[in-house]
């Protein structure tokens, strides 16, 4: 098996070999309901996760295929399907594809997710840029021995979500007639949705979004010195903030309904990242 770094290097070499490309500049993780974006791209190359040595996601709405495609001058690797912390495979599995893509050259990491809205101004259907996060899970992808070849023992977390990338995202959104909101994302590992009391806590701590993903990958990417853009699609008001109960089906439904907007935004944004 080898150590993590060797396995990541092997996966990065696999990405290079299978695409014939020396480097991918950008990696995009497609969250719940957004995975189809890769499949519908013209002139993209599909790479099944199994062939890349990536862990296979089990969550609904998550496939397991990477797509390599060119956007302007950028070579982009789109990851349709992510492993979540709640699947129990460990933080190494959760962060493996993003880390491998960074070793394959990606300096920019775009992380998307479906999330509950708990900020007063965050409503279902809103696209929201993550400005920061609260890791309330008690776990971190950086626990354990640090490998200096990946990054420093104590990475700075001041600007996890790069302000310049947010500015580019706002500009791209405006160019296609969209508006992006901004919020802090509160991560708990799930898989249960939050209780209303937990959502009240998230609100008190300043969060506008609650969700079960993204923070591990963002943390690993910052550990490796890559820049991160976090984009949430609010699929529902968080527990206790609306009369209705939460369901995974509703999350996928709302995410699917927003797919065209996300597609338009990415087609504008990815070439200019
Ligand atoms: N909570 C956590 N994760 C989510 C939610 C939510 O309300 N909606 C979509 N993903």
Short mmCIF file of C-alpha atoms and ligand atoms in Angstrom, two decimals:
data_model
loop_
_atom_site.label_atom_id
_atom_site.label_comp_id
_atom_site.label_asym_id
_atom_site.label_seq_id
_atom_site.Cartn_x
_atom_site.Cartn_y
_atom_site.Cartn_z
CA UNK A 1 0.00 0.00 0.00
CA UNK A 2 2.74 2.46 0.88
CA UNK A 3 2.31 5.65 2.88
CA UNK A 4 -0.30 8.27 2.04
CA UNK A 5 2.13 10.43 0.10
CA UNK A 6 3.20 7.52 -2.15
CA UNK A 7 -0.41 6.54 -2.80
CA UNK A 8 -1.29 10.16 -3.63
CA UNK A 9 1.70 10.37 -5.97
CA UNK A 10 0.59 7.16 -7.68
CA UNK A 11 -2.95 8.55 -8.13
CA UNK A 12 -1.57 11.85 -9.46
CA UNK A 13 0.62 9.91 -11.91
CA UNK A 14 -2.50 7.96 -12.97
CA UNK A 15 -4.35 11.23 -13.69
CA UNK A 16 -1.41 12.42 -15.79
CA UNK A 17 -1.02 9.15 -17.63
CA UNK A 18 -4.70 8.61 -18.43
CA UNK A 19 -5.28 12.17 -19.62
CA UNK A 20 -1.89 12.60 -21.26
CA UNK A 21 -1.72 15.98 -19.48
CA UNK A 22 1.27 17.07 -17.44
CA UNK A 23 -0.92 19.18 -15.16
CA UNK A 24 -4.49 20.06 -14.27
CA UNK A 25 -4.73 23.65 -12.98
CA UNK A 26 -8.08 23.49 -11.21
CA UNK A 27 -10.03 20.77 -9.42
CA UNK A 28 -13.77 21.06 -8.85
CA UNK A 29 -15.71 18.86 -6.44
CA UNK A 30 -19.32 18.55 -7.55
CA UNK A 31 -21.63 18.27 -4.55
CA UNK A 32 -25.05 16.65 -4.09
CA UNK A 33 -27.15 16.84 -7.23
CA UNK A 34 -24.48 18.69 -9.22
CA UNK A 35 -22.56 15.66 -10.47
CA UNK A 36 -24.22 15.71 -13.89
CA UNK A 37 -22.27 18.82 -14.81
CA UNK A 38 -19.24 16.73 -15.72
CA UNK A 39 -21.22 14.30 -17.83
CA UNK A 40 -22.82 17.03 -19.91
CA UNK A 41 -19.57 18.79 -20.77
CA UNK A 42 -18.52 18.68 -24.37
CA UNK A 43 -15.11 17.21 -25.02
CA UNK A 44 -14.46 15.91 -21.53
CA UNK A 45 -12.66 12.71 -20.70
CA UNK A 46 -14.32 10.47 -18.11
CA UNK A 47 -12.10 8.67 -15.60
CA UNK A 48 -13.84 6.23 -13.22
CA UNK A 49 -12.66 6.69 -9.61
CA UNK A 50 -11.81 2.97 -9.37
CA UNK A 51 -9.27 3.37 -12.16
CA UNK A 52 -7.65 6.30 -10.37
CA UNK A 53 -7.44 4.48 -7.04
CA UNK A 54 -9.93 6.95 -5.51
CA UNK A 55 -12.29 5.73 -2.77
CA UNK A 56 -15.82 5.12 -4.09
CA UNK A 57 -18.59 7.32 -2.59
CA UNK A 58 -21.74 5.65 -1.34
CA UNK A 59 -24.00 8.68 -0.72
CA UNK A 60 -27.03 9.20 -2.94
CA UNK A 61 -26.48 11.76 -5.66
CA UNK A 62 -22.76 10.99 -5.70
CA UNK A 63 -21.33 9.07 -8.62
CA UNK A 64 -17.67 8.26 -8.77
CA UNK A 65 -16.24 9.67 -11.96
CA UNK A 66 -13.63 12.33 -12.63
CA UNK A 67 -13.93 14.41 -15.79
CA UNK A 68 -11.01 16.17 -17.40
CA UNK A 69 -11.98 19.18 -19.50
CA UNK A 70 -10.50 22.39 -20.82
CA UNK A 71 -11.97 25.77 -19.90
CA UNK A 72 -10.15 28.57 -21.69
CA UNK A 73 -6.51 28.17 -20.73
CA UNK A 74 -7.31 25.99 -17.74
CA UNK A 75 -7.26 22.24 -17.63
CA UNK A 76 -9.91 21.33 -15.08
CA UNK A 77 -10.51 18.07 -13.25
CA UNK A 78 -14.15 17.76 -12.13
CA UNK A 79 -14.89 15.21 -9.43
CA UNK A 80 -18.45 13.91 -9.59
CA UNK A 81 -18.97 12.28 -6.24
CA UNK A 82 -17.33 12.77 -2.86
CA UNK A 83 -16.80 10.52 0.10
CA UNK A 84 -18.34 12.02 3.25
CA UNK A 85 -17.05 11.74 6.80
CA UNK A 86 -20.24 9.95 7.81
CA UNK A 87 -19.42 7.00 5.54
CA UNK A 88 -16.81 6.03 8.10
CA UNK A 89 -13.94 5.49 5.66
CA UNK A 90 -11.83 8.06 7.49
CA UNK A 91 -10.54 11.51 6.70
CA UNK A 92 -7.84 10.15 4.42
CA UNK A 93 -10.48 8.74 2.07
CA UNK A 94 -12.52 11.95 2.24
CA UNK A 95 -9.59 14.12 1.21
CA UNK A 96 -7.75 11.70 -1.10
CA UNK A 97 -9.13 12.85 -4.51
CA UNK A 98 -8.55 16.55 -3.79
CA UNK A 99 -5.05 15.90 -2.48
CA UNK A 100 -4.24 13.75 -5.53
CA UNK A 101 -5.53 16.46 -7.88
CA UNK A 102 -3.35 19.04 -6.11
CA UNK A 103 -0.33 16.79 -6.55
CA UNK A 104 -1.36 16.51 -10.22
CA UNK A 105 -0.94 20.28 -10.47
CA UNK A 106 -4.16 21.90 -9.28
CA UNK A 107 -3.47 25.14 -7.43
CA UNK A 108 -7.14 26.08 -7.18
CA UNK A 109 -9.80 23.94 -5.57
CA UNK A 110 -13.49 24.64 -6.09
CA UNK A 111 -15.66 22.85 -3.54
CA UNK A 112 -19.42 22.74 -3.98
CA UNK A 113 -22.07 21.34 -1.69
CA UNK A 114 -25.73 21.29 -0.85
CA UNK A 115 -26.39 22.91 2.52
CA UNK A 116 -29.13 23.98 4.86
CA UNK A 117 -29.67 27.69 5.26
CA UNK A 118 -29.71 29.07 8.80
CA UNK A 119 -28.86 32.72 8.11
CA UNK A 120 -31.85 35.04 7.98
CA UNK A 121 -31.16 35.90 4.35
CA UNK A 122 -30.30 32.40 3.06
CA UNK A 123 -33.20 30.70 1.25
CA UNK A 124 -33.64 27.47 -0.72
CA UNK A 125 -32.24 27.89 -4.21
CA UNK A 126 -29.66 30.50 -3.18
CA UNK A 127 -26.07 30.05 -4.32
CA UNK A 128 -23.81 31.09 -1.47
CA UNK A 129 -20.04 31.59 -1.32
CA UNK A 130 -18.42 30.27 1.83
CA UNK A 131 -16.47 33.03 3.57
CA UNK A 132 -15.23 30.84 6.43
CA UNK A 133 -16.23 27.75 8.34
CA UNK A 134 -16.83 26.41 11.83
CA UNK A 135 -15.48 22.89 12.26
CA UNK A 136 -17.70 21.55 15.04
CA UNK A 137 -17.09 17.89 14.21
CA UNK A 138 -14.22 17.24 16.57
CA UNK A 139 -12.32 15.67 13.68
CA UNK A 140 -9.74 17.00 11.26
CA UNK A 141 -8.03 15.54 8.20
CA UNK A 142 -4.74 16.72 9.71
CA UNK A 143 -4.88 14.60 12.88
CA UNK A 144 -1.93 12.26 13.28
CA UNK A 145 1.65 12.44 12.09
CA UNK A 146 2.26 15.29 9.69
CA UNK A 147 3.95 14.64 6.36
CA UNK A 148 5.95 17.78 5.55
CA UNK A 149 5.88 16.84 1.86
CA UNK A 150 2.15 17.61 1.93
CA UNK A 151 2.24 20.70 4.12
CA UNK A 152 3.16 22.21 7.48
CA UNK A 153 2.17 20.82 10.87
CA UNK A 154 0.30 23.99 11.81
CA UNK A 155 -1.27 25.53 8.71
CA UNK A 156 -2.67 29.03 8.94
CA UNK A 157 -6.44 29.12 8.50
CA UNK A 158 -7.01 32.86 8.22
CA UNK A 159 -8.27 32.83 4.63
CA UNK A 160 -9.33 29.27 3.97
CA UNK A 161 -11.61 30.54 1.19
CA UNK A 162 -9.47 32.82 -0.95
CA UNK A 163 -10.96 36.34 -1.17
CA UNK A 164 -9.66 36.84 -4.75
CA UNK A 165 -11.48 33.71 -5.91
CA UNK A 166 -14.68 34.96 -4.28
CA UNK A 167 -14.31 38.25 -6.15
CA UNK A 168 -13.93 36.33 -9.43
CA UNK A 169 -17.00 34.25 -8.60
CA UNK A 170 -19.07 37.39 -7.91
CA UNK A 171 -17.93 38.89 -11.21
CA UNK A 172 -18.72 35.69 -13.14
CA UNK A 173 -22.14 35.50 -11.51
CA UNK A 174 -22.92 39.10 -12.44
CA UNK A 175 -21.88 38.39 -16.04
CA UNK A 176 -24.55 35.67 -16.29
CA UNK A 177 -27.20 37.66 -14.42
CA UNK A 178 -26.84 35.87 -11.10
CA UNK A 179 -26.18 37.03 -7.58
CA UNK A 180 -24.17 35.08 -5.03
CA UNK A 181 -24.69 35.50 -1.31
CA UNK A 182 -21.97 34.92 1.30
CA UNK A 183 -22.03 33.03 4.58
CA UNK A 184 -20.03 31.06 7.14
CA UNK A 185 -20.51 27.27 6.86
CA UNK A 186 -21.02 25.18 9.97
CA UNK A 187 -19.72 21.63 9.52
CA UNK A 188 -20.97 18.68 11.47
CA UNK A 189 -20.21 15.22 10.18
CA UNK A 190 -23.79 13.94 10.12
CA UNK A 191 -25.34 11.82 8.69
CA UNK A 192 -28.27 13.01 10.75
CA UNK A 193 -29.43 16.49 9.94
CA UNK A 194 -28.89 18.97 12.77
CA UNK A 195 -31.36 19.33 15.61
CA UNK A 196 -33.16 22.66 15.90
CA UNK A 197 -31.05 23.36 19.02
CA UNK A 198 -27.86 22.74 17.04
CA UNK A 199 -29.13 25.04 14.32
CA UNK A 200 -29.79 27.73 16.94
CA UNK A 201 -26.18 27.28 18.10
CA UNK A 202 -24.92 27.60 14.53
CA UNK A 203 -26.89 30.83 14.13
CA UNK A 204 -25.55 32.21 17.42
CA UNK A 205 -22.00 31.48 16.26
CA UNK A 206 -22.58 33.46 13.09
CA UNK A 207 -23.12 30.65 10.60
CA UNK A 208 -25.46 31.08 7.65
CA UNK A 209 -25.12 27.53 6.31
CA UNK A 210 -25.05 24.07 7.85
CA UNK A 211 -23.71 21.02 6.03
CA UNK A 212 -21.92 17.70 6.16
CA UNK A 213 -19.01 18.13 3.75
CA UNK A 214 -16.40 20.44 2.23
CA UNK A 215 -14.52 21.40 5.39
CA UNK A 216 -12.21 18.33 5.30
CA UNK A 217 -11.28 18.96 1.66
CA UNK A 218 -10.85 22.70 2.24
CA UNK A 219 -8.60 22.00 5.23
CA UNK A 220 -6.47 19.50 3.28
CA UNK A 221 -6.22 21.87 0.32
CA UNK A 222 -5.03 24.73 2.55
CA UNK A 223 -2.60 22.34 4.21
CA UNK A 224 -1.10 21.81 0.74
CA UNK A 225 -1.08 25.53 -0.05
CA UNK A 226 -3.81 25.47 -2.72
CA UNK A 227 -6.44 28.21 -3.00
CA UNK A 228 -10.04 27.32 -2.23
CA UNK A 229 -13.41 28.54 -3.43
CA UNK A 230 -16.42 27.17 -1.53
CA UNK A 231 -19.84 27.35 -3.15
CA UNK A 232 -22.98 26.12 -1.40
CA UNK A 233 -26.39 25.62 -2.85
CA UNK A 234 -28.97 26.17 -0.13
CA UNK A 235 -31.48 23.36 -0.62
CA UNK A 236 -33.61 23.91 2.48
CA UNK A 237 -34.02 26.03 5.56
CA UNK A 238 -32.16 24.27 8.36
CA UNK A 239 -34.05 22.19 10.95
CA UNK A 240 -36.48 24.13 13.09
CA UNK A 241 -36.45 27.20 10.85
CA UNK A 242 -39.37 26.17 8.67
CA UNK A 243 -42.54 24.18 9.21
CA UNK A 244 -41.35 21.25 7.08
CA UNK A 245 -39.21 18.24 8.02
CA UNK A 246 -35.89 17.67 6.25
CA UNK A 247 -35.33 14.94 3.70
CA UNK A 248 -32.45 13.87 1.50
CA UNK A 249 -34.87 13.57 -1.44
CA UNK A 250 -35.74 17.25 -1.11
CA UNK A 251 -32.03 18.15 -1.04
CA UNK A 252 -31.41 16.29 -4.32
CA UNK A 253 -34.57 17.71 -5.89
CA UNK A 254 -33.65 21.32 -5.15
CA UNK A 255 -30.04 20.72 -6.21
CA UNK A 256 -31.17 19.23 -9.52
CA UNK A 257 -33.44 22.20 -10.11
CA UNK A 258 -30.47 24.55 -9.69
CA UNK A 259 -28.17 22.57 -12.01
CA UNK A 260 -28.66 24.89 -14.99
CA UNK A 261 -27.71 27.95 -12.93
CA UNK A 262 -24.62 26.24 -11.58
CA UNK A 263 -23.68 25.16 -15.11
CA UNK A 264 -24.02 28.74 -16.42
CA UNK A 265 -21.96 30.06 -13.52
CA UNK A 266 -19.18 27.50 -13.95
CA UNK A 267 -19.03 27.95 -17.71
CA UNK A 268 -18.37 31.62 -17.05
CA UNK A 269 -16.11 31.22 -14.02
CA UNK A 270 -13.83 28.27 -14.76
CA UNK A 271 -12.05 29.84 -17.74
CA UNK A 272 -11.14 32.94 -15.71
CA UNK A 273 -10.25 31.44 -12.32
N1 LIG B 1 -28.06 20.17 7.07
C1 LIG B 1 -26.93 19.50 6.77
N2 LIG B 1 -26.61 19.17 5.53
C2 LIG B 1 -27.45 19.53 4.56
C3 LIG B 1 -28.64 20.22 4.80
C4 LIG B 1 -28.96 20.56 6.14
O1 LIG B 1 -29.99 21.17 6.44
N3 LIG B 1 -29.24 20.43 3.60
C5 LIG B 1 -28.43 19.87 2.67
N4 LIG B 1 -27.35 19.33 3.23
#
